[in-house]
Short mmCIF file of C-alpha atoms in Angstrom, two decimals:
data_model
loop_
_atom_site.label_atom_id
_atom_site.label_comp_id
_atom_site.label_asym_id
_atom_site.label_seq_id
_atom_site.Cartn_x
_atom_site.Cartn_y
_atom_site.Cartn_z
CA MET A 1 -59.02 127.66 -73.21
CA ILE A 2 -56.31 131.01 -75.28
CA PRO A 3 -57.15 134.43 -73.28
CA GLU A 4 -57.96 137.19 -74.92
CA PRO A 5 -57.37 138.75 -76.89
CA ALA A 6 -55.85 137.09 -79.54
CA LEU A 7 -54.99 137.66 -82.96
CA ARG A 8 -56.74 135.70 -85.66
CA PRO A 9 -54.52 135.05 -88.88
CA ARG A 10 -55.15 135.44 -92.08
CA GLY A 11 -57.81 133.80 -94.10
CA ALA A 12 -57.37 130.89 -95.88
CA ARG A 13 -57.96 127.69 -98.46
CA GLY A 14 -57.07 124.63 -98.03
CA PRO A 15 -53.55 123.88 -96.04
CA GLY A 16 -54.18 126.91 -95.01
CA VAL A 17 -57.14 126.91 -92.78
CA GLU A 18 -55.89 124.63 -89.85
CA LEU A 19 -54.10 127.89 -89.82
CA CYS A 20 -57.13 129.14 -89.35
CA HIS A 21 -58.22 126.71 -86.60
CA THR A 22 -54.89 127.18 -84.55
CA ALA A 23 -53.24 129.64 -85.23
CA ARG A 24 -53.38 132.54 -82.53
CA LEU A 25 -50.99 135.36 -80.89
CA PHE A 26 -51.78 135.97 -77.27
CA VAL A 27 -50.09 136.91 -73.68
CA ASP A 28 -50.04 134.61 -71.16
CA GLY A 29 -48.60 134.68 -67.77
CA GLY A 30 -46.95 137.48 -68.62
CA ASP A 31 -45.94 136.10 -71.91
CA LEU A 32 -46.06 136.88 -75.36
CA VAL A 33 -46.60 133.24 -76.98
CA LEU A 34 -47.49 132.44 -80.51
CA ARG A 35 -49.88 129.24 -81.20
CA THR A 36 -49.49 128.12 -85.01
CA ARG A 37 -49.13 124.18 -86.28
CA GLY A 38 -47.53 122.33 -84.67
CA ARG A 39 -45.33 124.26 -82.23
CA THR A 40 -45.58 127.29 -79.26
CA VAL A 41 -43.85 129.65 -78.62
CA ARG A 42 -43.11 132.20 -75.32
CA HIS A 43 -40.98 135.01 -75.14
CA PRO A 44 -40.84 136.68 -72.28
CA VAL A 45 -42.77 140.60 -71.34
CA GLY A 46 -40.21 142.71 -69.75
CA ALA A 47 -36.76 143.55 -68.93
CA ALA A 48 -35.37 140.27 -69.40
CA GLY A 49 -37.49 139.81 -72.54
CA ILE A 50 -39.69 142.25 -75.12
CA ALA A 51 -39.10 145.78 -73.99
CA ARG A 52 -41.00 147.89 -76.69
CA ALA A 53 -43.06 147.49 -79.98
CA VAL A 54 -42.21 149.10 -83.09
CA PHE A 55 -44.44 149.55 -85.56
CA VAL A 56 -42.90 150.39 -89.35
CA ASP A 57 -46.26 151.81 -90.61
CA ALA A 58 -44.50 151.91 -94.35
CA ALA A 59 -45.42 150.05 -97.66
CA GLY A 60 -43.03 147.24 -98.79
CA ALA A 61 -41.91 146.53 -102.77
CA ASP A 62 -43.08 143.64 -104.14
CA ALA A 63 -41.81 140.67 -104.29
CA GLU A 64 -40.58 139.02 -107.55
CA ARG A 65 -41.58 135.30 -108.27
CA MET A 66 -41.85 132.82 -111.30
CA GLY A 67 -45.09 134.02 -111.79
CA PRO A 68 -47.28 136.67 -110.62
CA THR A 69 -45.80 139.51 -108.26
CA ILE A 70 -46.25 138.88 -104.71
CA PRO A 71 -47.26 142.49 -102.99
CA GLY A 72 -45.65 144.17 -100.08
CA SER A 73 -45.91 143.66 -96.55
CA TRP A 74 -48.58 146.34 -95.26
CA GLY A 75 -46.42 147.07 -92.99
CA GLN A 76 -44.77 145.29 -90.05
CA ILE A 77 -44.57 145.00 -86.24
CA GLN A 78 -41.17 144.42 -84.59
CA PHE A 79 -40.43 143.26 -80.65
CA GLN A 80 -37.23 144.32 -79.28
CA ASP A 81 -35.34 143.96 -76.25
CA ARG A 82 -34.36 147.33 -74.34
CA ASP A 83 -31.37 147.32 -76.40
CA GLY A 84 -33.44 147.77 -79.56
CA ALA A 85 -31.93 144.41 -80.90
CA LEU A 86 -34.59 142.32 -82.84
CA ILE A 87 -36.46 139.03 -80.69
CA GLY A 88 -39.24 138.71 -83.30
CA SER A 89 -41.29 140.57 -85.70
CA PHE A 90 -44.59 140.06 -88.07
CA ASP A 91 -45.86 141.20 -91.39
CA VAL A 92 -49.52 142.68 -89.96
CA GLU A 93 -52.08 141.82 -92.34
CA ASP A 94 -50.89 138.63 -91.50
CA TRP A 95 -52.63 138.91 -88.82
CA LEU A 96 -56.06 140.75 -90.32
CA PRO A 97 -58.12 138.04 -91.52
CA GLU A 98 -59.65 139.72 -94.28
CA SER A 99 -56.59 140.63 -96.08
CA PRO A 100 -56.03 138.43 -98.55
CA VAL A 101 -59.32 140.11 -100.32
CA LEU A 102 -58.20 143.77 -100.00
CA PRO A 103 -55.99 145.78 -101.84
CA LYS A 104 -52.57 146.70 -100.69
CA ARG A 105 -52.60 148.77 -97.19
CA ALA A 106 -56.48 149.56 -98.02
CA VAL A 107 -56.10 149.44 -93.94
CA ARG A 108 -52.99 151.43 -92.15
CA GLY A 109 -52.41 153.18 -89.12
CA GLU A 110 -53.72 153.19 -86.05
CA GLU A 111 -57.63 151.62 -87.57
CA LEU A 112 -54.95 148.94 -89.00
CA LEU A 113 -53.42 147.71 -85.37
CA ARG A 114 -57.12 148.63 -84.08
CA VAL A 115 -59.16 145.84 -85.82
CA THR A 116 -56.56 143.57 -86.52
CA GLY A 117 -56.23 143.50 -82.26
CA ILE A 118 -52.38 144.41 -82.02
CA THR A 119 -53.34 147.60 -80.05
CA ASP A 120 -55.28 145.51 -77.85
CA LEU A 121 -52.76 142.86 -77.48
CA LEU A 122 -50.08 145.38 -77.03
CA LYS A 123 -52.41 146.83 -74.05
CA ALA A 124 -53.00 143.54 -72.26
CA ALA A 125 -48.95 142.51 -72.14
CA GLY A 126 -47.80 146.05 -71.49
CA ILE A 127 -46.02 146.68 -74.46
CA PRO A 128 -45.17 150.22 -75.02
CA LEU A 129 -45.70 150.97 -78.78
CA HIS A 130 -43.41 153.67 -80.93
CA ARG A 131 -44.46 153.84 -84.63
CA VAL A 132 -42.16 155.22 -87.19
CA GLN A 133 -42.93 156.19 -91.16
CA ASP A 134 -39.28 154.97 -92.30
CA ARG A 135 -37.88 152.19 -92.89
CA ASP A 136 -34.66 154.16 -92.39
CA ASP A 137 -36.02 155.14 -88.92
CA PRO A 138 -33.02 154.28 -85.98
CA LEU A 139 -35.98 152.77 -84.30
CA VAL A 140 -36.40 149.90 -86.42
CA ALA A 141 -33.62 147.42 -85.82
CA ALA A 142 -30.69 147.20 -87.70
CA GLY A 143 -30.42 144.69 -90.02
CA SER A 144 -34.44 145.38 -91.18
CA ARG A 145 -33.86 149.16 -92.19
CA THR A 146 -33.10 148.23 -95.74
CA ALA A 147 -35.36 145.23 -96.29
CA GLY A 148 -37.22 145.88 -99.53
CA GLY A 149 -40.86 144.42 -98.02
CA GLY A 150 -42.66 141.70 -97.12
CA SER A 151 -41.18 137.97 -97.08
CA PHE A 152 -40.98 135.26 -99.21
CA ARG A 153 -42.97 133.11 -97.81
CA PRO A 154 -46.07 133.92 -96.08
CA GLY A 155 -45.96 134.92 -92.25
CA GLY A 156 -41.95 134.99 -92.87
CA SER A 157 -40.54 138.47 -90.58
CA LEU A 158 -37.87 140.95 -92.03
CA GLY A 159 -34.63 141.04 -90.41
CA SER A 160 -32.38 138.01 -88.13
CA GLY A 161 -35.42 138.21 -85.48
CA ARG A 162 -38.02 134.86 -85.12
CA SER A 163 -40.87 135.03 -87.16
CA LEU A 164 -43.95 135.62 -84.91
CA GLY A 165 -46.52 135.71 -88.01
CA PRO A 166 -48.57 132.37 -87.72
CA GLY A 167 -46.98 130.40 -90.43
CA GLY A 168 -46.97 129.61 -94.07
CA ASP A 169 -50.37 128.02 -95.66
CA PHE A 170 -48.13 124.42 -96.19
CA PRO A 171 -46.32 122.60 -93.61
CA SER A 172 -43.07 122.59 -93.25
CA TRP A 173 -42.71 118.52 -94.09
CA TYR A 174 -44.10 119.74 -97.92
CA TRP A 175 -41.54 122.52 -98.40
CA TRP A 176 -38.51 119.90 -97.34
CA THR A 177 -39.97 117.69 -98.97
CA ARG A 178 -40.48 118.99 -102.30
CA LEU A 179 -37.36 120.93 -102.40
CA VAL A 180 -35.03 117.49 -101.18
CA ALA A 181 -36.59 116.01 -104.43
CA GLY A 182 -36.48 119.07 -106.25
CA GLY A 183 -32.69 119.43 -105.42
CA VAL A 184 -31.76 115.92 -106.39
CA TRP A 185 -33.97 115.49 -109.31
CA PHE A 186 -32.22 118.62 -111.10
CA ALA A 187 -28.69 117.42 -109.87
CA ALA A 188 -29.15 114.16 -111.28
CA ILE A 189 -30.78 115.63 -114.77
CA SER A 190 -28.14 118.19 -115.15
CA VAL A 191 -25.27 114.79 -115.06
CA VAL A 192 -27.48 113.02 -117.05
CA ILE A 193 -28.19 115.63 -119.80
CA LEU A 194 -25.01 117.20 -119.19
CA SER A 195 -22.74 113.96 -119.88
CA GLY A 196 -24.92 112.47 -121.93
CA SER A 197 -24.49 109.30 -119.34
CA ARG A 198 -27.33 106.30 -119.01
CA SER A 199 -26.35 104.94 -116.32
CA PRO A 200 -29.56 102.91 -115.17
CA TRP A 201 -28.54 104.20 -110.72
CA LEU A 202 -28.79 107.57 -111.83
CA ILE A 203 -32.01 107.25 -114.32
CA LEU A 204 -33.87 105.48 -111.73
CA LEU A 205 -32.65 108.08 -108.89
CA THR A 206 -33.79 110.76 -111.04
CA ALA A 207 -37.28 109.08 -111.66
CA ILE A 208 -37.72 108.16 -107.98
CA ALA A 209 -36.77 112.34 -107.40
CA ALA A 210 -39.82 113.41 -110.23
CA PHE A 211 -42.09 111.25 -108.65
CA VAL A 212 -41.83 111.73 -104.94
CA GLY A 213 -43.52 115.58 -105.63
CA PRO A 214 -47.09 114.48 -107.06
CA VAL A 215 -46.81 111.85 -104.32
CA ALA A 216 -46.31 114.53 -101.63
CA ARG A 217 -49.11 116.63 -103.45
CA LEU A 218 -51.16 113.86 -102.94
CA VAL A 219 -50.69 113.04 -99.05
CA LEU A 220 -50.71 116.88 -99.05
CA ARG A 221 -53.91 116.71 -99.84
CA ALA A 222 -55.78 114.06 -98.42
CA ARG A 223 -54.27 114.60 -95.06
CA THR A 224 -56.01 118.43 -95.37
CA ARG A 225 -59.27 116.96 -96.17
CA THR A 226 -58.38 114.76 -93.20
CA ARG A 227 -58.54 117.33 -90.57
CA LEU A 228 -60.64 119.55 -91.32
CA ARG A 229 -63.17 116.75 -91.57
CA ARG A 230 -61.78 115.78 -88.10
CA HIS A 231 -61.79 119.75 -86.80
CA ASP A 232 -65.40 119.81 -84.58
CA PRO A 233 -65.06 123.05 -82.65
CA VAL A 234 -68.40 124.14 -80.58
CA VAL A 235 -70.89 126.15 -83.20
CA ARG A 236 -73.89 128.08 -81.44
CA ALA A 237 -75.78 128.22 -84.90
CA ARG A 238 -74.68 127.31 -88.64
CA ILE A 239 -76.22 130.29 -91.52
CA GLU A 240 -76.26 128.66 -95.32
CA ALA A 241 -76.68 131.18 -97.50
CA ALA A 242 -80.46 131.74 -99.30
CA PRO A 243 -80.36 133.34 -102.61
CA ALA A 244 -83.03 134.37 -104.15
CA PRO A 245 -84.54 133.21 -107.50
CA GLY A 246 -82.10 134.74 -111.02
CA SER A 247 -78.94 135.99 -108.15
CA GLY A 248 -76.93 133.88 -110.13
CA ALA A 249 -76.12 131.46 -107.62
CA THR A 250 -74.74 127.95 -108.28
CA VAL A 251 -74.39 125.02 -106.90
CA ARG A 252 -70.76 125.49 -105.83
CA PHE A 253 -72.30 128.84 -104.12
CA CYS A 254 -74.85 126.85 -102.67
CA ARG A 255 -72.51 123.98 -101.04
CA ASP A 256 -69.56 126.43 -100.03
CA THR A 257 -70.91 129.45 -98.64
CA GLY A 258 -72.14 129.68 -94.94
CA ILE A 259 -71.74 131.22 -91.85
CA ARG A 260 -70.87 129.72 -88.22
CA VAL A 261 -71.19 130.93 -85.49
CA GLN A 262 -69.22 129.79 -82.29
CA ASP A 263 -68.55 130.23 -79.10
CA ARG A 264 -66.02 133.09 -79.59
CA ASP A 265 -65.75 133.20 -83.64
CA LEU A 266 -67.60 134.42 -86.07
CA VAL A 267 -66.20 132.57 -89.05
CA LEU A 268 -67.16 132.99 -92.57
CA CYS A 269 -66.64 130.38 -95.35
CA PHE A 270 -66.69 131.35 -99.29
CA VAL A 271 -66.34 130.37 -102.48
CA GLY A 272 -63.36 127.79 -102.70
CA GLY A 273 -63.44 126.69 -99.38
CA GLN A 274 -62.22 129.93 -98.26
CA GLU A 275 -62.59 130.92 -94.03
CA CYS A 276 -62.34 134.15 -92.33
CA TRP A 277 -62.35 134.09 -88.43
CA PHE A 278 -63.49 137.07 -86.62
CA PRO A 279 -63.50 137.50 -82.55
CA LEU A 280 -66.59 137.59 -80.27
CA ALA A 281 -64.87 137.61 -77.52
CA GLY A 282 -62.31 140.19 -75.98
CA PRO A 283 -61.84 143.81 -76.59
CA HIS A 284 -61.60 143.44 -80.20
CA ALA A 285 -64.88 141.51 -81.35
CA LEU A 286 -66.85 142.42 -83.63
CA THR A 287 -69.47 145.01 -82.44
CA SER A 288 -72.54 145.30 -84.30
CA LEU A 289 -74.38 143.89 -87.60
CA VAL A 290 -75.57 147.13 -89.56
CA LEU A 291 -78.48 146.54 -92.14
CA VAL A 292 -77.98 148.62 -95.10
CA ARG A 293 -81.47 149.58 -97.05
CA ASP A 294 -82.02 151.29 -100.59
CA ARG A 295 -84.11 154.49 -100.86
CA ALA A 296 -86.75 152.20 -101.74
CA GLY A 297 -86.70 150.41 -98.30
CA ALA A 298 -85.41 147.27 -99.91
CA ALA A 299 -82.96 145.37 -98.06
CA THR A 300 -79.33 145.72 -99.87
CA GLY A 301 -77.23 143.82 -97.54
CA VAL A 302 -75.47 143.47 -94.67
CA GLU A 303 -72.70 144.82 -92.59
CA ILE A 304 -70.72 142.80 -90.16
CA CYS A 305 -68.45 145.60 -88.42
CA GLY A 306 -65.61 144.97 -85.40
CA PRO A 307 -64.18 148.67 -83.24
CA GLY A 308 -65.19 151.92 -83.86
CA GLY A 309 -67.67 150.79 -87.24
CA HIS A 310 -65.00 149.37 -89.05
CA VAL A 311 -66.70 147.20 -91.57
CA ARG A 312 -64.92 144.09 -91.88
CA ALA A 313 -67.04 142.26 -93.67
CA VAL A 314 -70.69 142.41 -96.33
CA LEU A 315 -73.27 140.05 -96.61
CA PRO A 316 -75.22 141.38 -99.76
CA TRP A 317 -78.90 140.37 -99.56
CA PRO A 318 -79.98 138.50 -102.45
CA LEU A 319 -77.23 135.88 -102.29
CA TRP A 320 -77.54 135.72 -98.81
CA PHE A 321 -80.86 136.34 -97.03
CA GLY A 322 -82.77 137.11 -100.46
CA GLY A 323 -84.33 133.50 -101.25
CA PRO A 324 -86.93 130.88 -98.87
CA GLY A 325 -85.59 130.51 -95.46
CA GLY A 326 -83.30 133.86 -95.78
CA ALA A 327 -85.40 135.21 -93.17
CA GLU A 328 -85.12 133.00 -90.57
CA GLY A 329 -80.97 132.93 -91.63
CA TRP A 330 -81.05 136.73 -90.47
CA SER A 331 -83.14 136.02 -87.32
CA ARG A 332 -80.61 133.33 -86.10
CA LEU A 333 -77.74 135.19 -86.92
CA ARG A 334 -78.77 137.89 -85.05
CA GLY A 335 -79.52 136.32 -81.85
CA ALA A 336 -76.28 133.39 -81.98
CA THR A 337 -74.18 136.61 -82.32
CA GLY A 338 -75.87 139.00 -80.20
CA LEU A 339 -73.88 141.25 -81.28
CA THR A 340 -75.95 145.21 -81.39
CA VAL A 341 -78.67 145.37 -84.85
CA SER A 342 -79.15 149.14 -86.18
CA GLU A 343 -80.19 150.11 -89.52
CA ARG A 344 -79.59 152.88 -92.46
CA ARG A 345 -80.62 153.41 -95.01
CA LEU A 346 -78.49 154.57 -98.61
CA SER A 347 -79.42 158.02 -100.07
CA GLY A 348 -79.17 159.56 -103.63
CA ARG A 349 -77.42 156.70 -105.72
CA THR A 350 -74.62 155.80 -103.23
CA PRO A 351 -72.70 152.52 -104.42
CA TRP A 352 -72.88 150.02 -101.74
CA PRO A 353 -69.96 149.02 -99.94
CA LYS A 354 -68.32 152.35 -100.93
CA GLN A 355 -64.97 150.17 -101.26
CA GLN A 356 -64.14 146.44 -101.33
CA VAL A 357 -64.60 144.82 -98.27
CA LEU A 358 -64.77 141.04 -97.92
CA GLY A 359 -67.71 139.46 -98.67
CA ALA A 360 -68.14 142.40 -101.73
CA GLN A 361 -68.26 139.87 -104.46
CA PRO A 362 -69.03 136.19 -103.22
CA LEU A 363 -69.44 135.08 -106.22
CA PRO A 364 -66.77 134.81 -108.97
CA GLU A 365 -67.09 136.84 -112.03
CA SER A 366 -67.31 133.38 -114.17
CA GLY A 367 -67.30 129.38 -114.43
CA ARG A 368 -63.59 129.99 -115.02
CA ALA A 369 -62.64 132.43 -112.25
CA ALA A 370 -64.59 129.61 -109.74
CA ARG A 371 -62.78 126.68 -110.93
CA ARG A 372 -59.54 128.90 -110.37
CA THR A 373 -60.48 130.24 -107.14
CA ALA A 374 -61.90 126.48 -105.47
CA ARG A 375 -58.92 124.30 -107.53
CA PHE A 376 -55.82 123.41 -104.69
CA PRO A 377 -53.71 125.79 -103.51
CA SER A 378 -50.28 126.00 -105.34
CA THR A 379 -47.42 126.71 -103.66
CA ILE A 380 -45.20 129.73 -103.79
CA ALA A 381 -43.84 128.97 -107.18
CA GLY A 382 -47.45 128.57 -108.87
CA LEU A 383 -47.40 127.24 -112.08
CA SER A 384 -43.69 126.59 -111.96
CA SER A 385 -44.10 123.76 -109.71
CA THR A 386 -46.77 121.90 -111.84
CA ALA A 387 -44.63 122.63 -114.86
CA VAL A 388 -41.31 121.48 -113.82
CA MET A 389 -43.29 118.10 -112.25
CA ALA A 390 -44.92 117.94 -115.51
CA LEU A 391 -41.60 117.63 -117.15
CA GLY A 392 -39.92 115.18 -114.41
CA ALA A 393 -42.70 112.97 -115.76
CA PHE A 394 -41.59 113.69 -119.29
CA PHE A 395 -38.12 112.54 -118.51
CA SER A 396 -38.74 109.80 -116.70
CA VAL A 397 -40.56 108.23 -119.10
CA SER A 398 -38.36 108.82 -122.49
CA LEU A 399 -35.12 108.03 -120.28
CA GLY A 400 -36.96 104.94 -119.20
CA LEU A 401 -37.93 103.91 -122.72
CA SER A 402 -33.90 105.26 -124.07
CA ILE A 403 -32.16 102.37 -121.34
CA GLU A 404 -35.42 99.42 -121.34
CA ASP A 405 -33.63 97.21 -123.93
CA ALA A 406 -30.20 97.31 -121.88
CA HIS A 407 -31.95 97.98 -118.48
CA PRO A 408 -34.99 96.67 -118.80
CA ALA A 409 -35.34 95.99 -115.19
CA ALA A 410 -34.44 100.04 -114.84
CA GLY A 411 -35.85 101.04 -117.15
CA THR A 412 -39.57 99.91 -117.35
CA THR A 413 -39.53 100.69 -113.16
CA ALA A 414 -39.25 104.62 -114.85
CA ILE A 415 -41.23 104.35 -117.53
CA THR A 416 -43.72 103.23 -114.36
CA LEU A 417 -42.68 106.22 -112.13
CA GLY A 418 -42.85 108.84 -114.61
CA ALA A 419 -46.50 107.20 -115.70
CA LEU A 420 -47.73 107.44 -112.02
CA GLY A 421 -46.26 110.17 -111.94
CA GLY A 422 -47.86 112.29 -114.39
CA LEU A 423 -51.39 110.28 -114.08
CA LEU A 424 -51.24 111.43 -110.19
CA GLN A 425 -51.10 115.03 -111.67
CA ALA A 426 -53.63 115.11 -114.22
CA THR A 427 -56.39 113.16 -112.31
CA PRO A 428 -57.64 115.47 -109.49
CA TYR A 429 -57.09 118.64 -112.13
CA ALA A 430 -59.60 116.52 -114.76
CA VAL A 431 -61.65 115.58 -111.73
CA HIS A 432 -62.10 119.00 -110.75
CA GLN A 433 -62.61 120.55 -114.35
CA LEU A 434 -65.41 117.51 -115.34
CA ARG A 435 -67.12 118.09 -111.73
CA SER A 436 -66.76 121.84 -111.54
CA ARG A 437 -68.18 122.32 -115.58
CA LEU A 438 -71.01 119.33 -115.31
CA HIS A 439 -72.57 119.97 -112.02
CA LEU A 440 -70.93 122.85 -109.37
CA ASP A 441 -70.94 125.86 -111.48
CA ARG A 442 -74.18 125.41 -113.10
CA PRO A 443 -77.22 127.44 -111.54
CA ALA A 444 -78.35 126.18 -108.66
CA PRO A 445 -82.19 124.87 -109.01
CA GLU A 446 -84.62 127.28 -109.21
CA GLN A 447 -86.37 127.86 -106.14
CA ASN A 448 -90.37 128.79 -106.03
CA ALA A 449 -90.97 130.83 -103.89
CA THR A 450 -90.95 134.91 -104.49
CA GLU A 451 -87.88 137.25 -102.60
CA HIS A 452 -88.16 137.15 -98.73
CA ALA A 453 -88.61 140.77 -97.75
CA VAL A 454 -87.76 142.30 -94.73
#
């Protein structure tokens, strides 16, 4: 069993949910231990290893890519030896479960370290902490002072030290497969186009390399589904959302949204399969549930609070507990978590919640937004990756047709691979769209019961 305090990774969906299950940063036997997908790394603490931690409390510049801009780092923790050399580092938001839905730098400074559990982790390890607010500060390890901010890949680190982040959402085998296949395809298609060659072996190589991408994505989908189904934690209670009639809940919302109260974690599940894990044990565990009422006394929602009363997530009452079975769900949540329960009443026209926080908007704004949210995640390249795979399938078919008369076997093979590659890309997308439009994104069946009062 992993000792507490242990850091939990950012919320994720698809292949990244596996990181929520496995990735932890903790202290064991005098070592700082990183456990993530398929590996465990230990770093000794003390004179022969990590001698100090430096919190670089400065926002990183946004990183550019082919597609939407990637937000920069909220800040970074560097672990250094006694000479100031970088041993390892991580972006702080990578170990904040709710960070994917928060505005950039929504939590910062000492509060950020406290809610993530970093403060308690460093205290348990006996690692002194230094805080700086300038990346050019002398305490920042050489080689990372001029770095622009967040790493290009999630979980990466700045400078030359080892990454102590939870890792990327996609496993390394998938990255390497796509990278190698993409490199081979680009080199082969460049020769074909620039030289005008119609060599059958070169066209076959192009078709095979293009076919690898869709196959790898299909394998990743199957592997992800299998591994998530096999995950079988000890669960004290499962609380399903009980939306009130007229609340706007969809079939997808009722299927995906819920809470798992496990032995040491509270897991919030949202539309699209995203999971966020919060500790129920250790010094940085959740501390309380607050039932919020409006001026008239009607239940508005529930705040899930951590150390210092910081609101980690909210549960809007009409969507979670407003319908049939909602009162029972609220009672089970209180009993299973064992958290302190209190109430507070809003005054005047105070909005709730006051700031953007996890769970504030559990329903996507539209069916289109829901389909985008629930779609299988794309890589860092975004739509560019899909476009390249589609282009690869097109070239396979067109080049195969150009040599089919002179080299029928090679031409037919290239055409077949191109057609199959296109089909492997189009089928999951078409199924997702049709199933969503015809069933999942339609309103949930109306329940013949009035809203529950508490």
